Amino acid sequence: MTEIADIYLRKILDSRGNPTIEAEITTVSGGFGRACAPSGASTGIYEAHVRDCDEAIADAKIKLLPHLLELDAADQFGFDEVLHEVDGTENLSGIGANVAVALSLANAKAAASAQNLELFQYLGGNGLYQVHNTPLPLGNVIGGGAHAVDATDIQEFLVIPTGAGNSAEAVFTNALVHKRIKEILVARGKGCGKGDEGAWAPHISDLEAFEIVKEATDKVADETGIEVRMGLDVASSEMWNAEKQRYVYKTGERTTEEQIAYLAELADQYDLLYIEDPIQEEDFEGFAAFTKAVENRDTLVCGDDLFVTNAARLAIGIEKEAGNCVLIKPNQIGTLTDTFETIQLAHEAGYETVMSHRSGETTDNTIAHLATAFGCCLLKSGVVGGERIAKLNELIRIEEHF
Ligand code: PGA
Ligand code: ZN
């Protein structure tokens, strides 16, 4: 039934106009899975290695796919183990993390399809987690950093509709905040261009962005009665200057201690529920110090570039008490098994997990299923744009099963 009969790889277009890899797997019984690799712009230095699409596909056809044919798609651990064996490196630079993640996810989808199950049911129902709810959407409404030119220093100003009763209401609440922000920007005579993830990318200071998002979330709360909290992805590795040992903002520079104090004060002032990468990716101690600085609050202190979805890096973080939340991007680590192991380790240690898109995306909606199946508290996937709403609309569909 779930034996793999056919595998196909192709190069397709991503949301930034770059090539990316799509994999298709068919089982002997006709089960079919298709998945695409996303790509980052503010990538962590410890992420798995992405290869040139044409070269990676040509190599895979000869060296990798013959080893995968006839495997049992329902044995995900076995499938992912073969990916690692053929790859033979620590960071997937042999076969390419883009080839690996597309194949690994397509395999799970083929196995689910062969058993007439949705992916979230296949992974969530049979596994450790008996799933019965969907995550809240974490949406990017104003952005700069590596995702837009001449915009904010902080990469992402995010919103979380904590007062929403269900996923559908939550998704539309974030969209309403996004709309209200445009109106505020127009009223202030600011530009309304968008960054790579569909967030507004005006030429404004970080402090003005805080004011605007606050005004918009207050307006939406008045209109709908739904509480919306704020969050940030500081993406601070992009600002870190190792020579100066400072975080370099357009408005000035901050030492690690100053960065911690600055962000902790913002957390209080704007009641931040979520802060990602406040401290750069090599500084576990600084990350731990920041986590301690906000420990009196309910703030999720999330590691993206710090952990890169890597269980070994997360284990260091747990030991040092760096953060209390892990960003999960399957393409950072390359296989579903590795992704699952990191999530499992996080939950065992009492860390929350947030499933995430990348800034370069396709209409692939797999992460909505993974977030649900693995019990992530949030799904980070933007607010508008075809490749972002692909995930959000899938969340609405998944929720109808509960
Ligand atoms: P990336 O950005 O996909 O460009 O890495 C997203 C993030 O930093 O969370
Ligand atoms: Zn990030």
Short mmCIF file of N, CA and C and ligand atoms in Angstrom, two decimals, residues 16 39-43 47 147 155-156 197 233 235 276 304-305 327 329 356-360 380, ligand 1:
data_model
loop_
_atom_site.label_atom_id
_atom_site.label_comp_id
_atom_site.label_asym_id
_atom_site.label_seq_id
_atom_site.Cartn_x
_atom_site.Cartn_y
_atom_site.Cartn_z
N ARG A 16 9.70 35.20 -3.93
CA ARG A 16 10.66 36.27 -4.23
C ARG A 16 11.13 36.22 -5.67
N SER A 39 12.49 29.33 1.48
CA SER A 39 13.88 29.80 1.68
C SER A 39 13.91 31.07 2.50
N GLY A 40 14.99 31.25 3.26
CA GLY A 40 15.12 32.41 4.14
C GLY A 40 15.96 33.52 3.51
N ALA A 41 15.80 34.74 4.07
CA ALA A 41 16.69 35.86 3.70
C ALA A 41 17.57 36.21 4.90
N SER A 42 16.97 36.17 6.09
CA SER A 42 17.79 36.40 7.30
C SER A 42 18.08 35.02 7.90
N THR A 43 18.84 34.24 7.17
CA THR A 43 19.10 32.85 7.57
C THR A 43 20.13 32.80 8.70
N GLU A 47 22.10 27.00 10.05
CA GLU A 47 21.05 26.27 9.31
C GLU A 47 21.66 25.21 8.39
N HIS A 147 14.07 42.05 5.09
CA HIS A 147 12.91 41.77 4.24
C HIS A 147 12.40 42.99 3.48
N GLN A 155 13.08 43.55 12.50
CA GLN A 155 12.63 42.91 11.25
C GLN A 155 11.11 42.76 11.15
N GLU A 156 10.47 42.40 12.27
CA GLU A 156 9.03 42.13 12.18
C GLU A 156 8.28 42.61 13.41
N GLU A 197 7.22 39.42 3.18
CA GLU A 197 6.20 38.58 3.80
C GLU A 197 4.81 39.23 3.80
N ASP A 233 9.86 40.08 15.91
CA ASP A 233 11.06 39.31 15.57
C ASP A 233 12.17 40.33 15.38
N ALA A 235 15.29 39.71 15.02
CA ALA A 235 16.28 39.20 14.06
C ALA A 235 17.63 39.86 14.32
N GLU A 276 11.16 37.32 19.38
CA GLU A 276 12.03 36.33 18.73
C GLU A 276 13.42 36.94 18.51
N ASP A 304 15.13 31.62 17.05
CA ASP A 304 15.04 31.21 15.63
C ASP A 304 16.47 30.94 15.15
N ASP A 305 17.23 32.01 14.86
CA ASP A 305 18.63 31.83 14.44
C ASP A 305 19.46 31.16 15.54
N LEU A 327 11.42 28.52 17.62
CA LEU A 327 10.83 28.65 16.30
C LEU A 327 11.16 27.38 15.51
N LYS A 329 11.30 25.70 11.89
CA LYS A 329 11.28 25.84 10.44
C LYS A 329 11.87 24.55 9.87
N SER A 356 6.82 27.86 11.72
CA SER A 356 7.02 29.09 10.95
C SER A 356 7.25 28.90 9.45
N HIS A 357 6.72 29.84 8.71
CA HIS A 357 7.05 30.02 7.28
C HIS A 357 8.48 30.57 7.15
N ARG A 358 8.94 30.77 5.93
CA ARG A 358 10.16 31.53 5.63
C ARG A 358 9.74 32.77 4.83
N SER A 359 10.68 33.71 4.68
CA SER A 359 10.33 34.91 3.90
C SER A 359 10.14 34.56 2.42
N GLY A 360 10.87 33.57 1.92
CA GLY A 360 10.64 33.07 0.56
C GLY A 360 9.76 31.85 0.65
N LYS A 380 3.33 30.90 12.62
CA LYS A 380 3.82 32.17 12.10
C LYS A 380 3.81 32.09 10.57
P1 PGA B 1 13.73 34.36 6.97
O1 PGA B 1 12.99 35.29 8.01
O2 PGA B 1 12.77 33.36 6.44
O3 PGA B 1 14.16 35.37 5.94
O4 PGA B 1 14.89 33.73 7.70
C1 PGA B 1 12.03 34.85 8.89
C2 PGA B 1 12.50 34.95 10.28
O5 PGA B 1 13.62 35.46 10.56
O6 PGA B 1 11.79 34.49 11.16
#
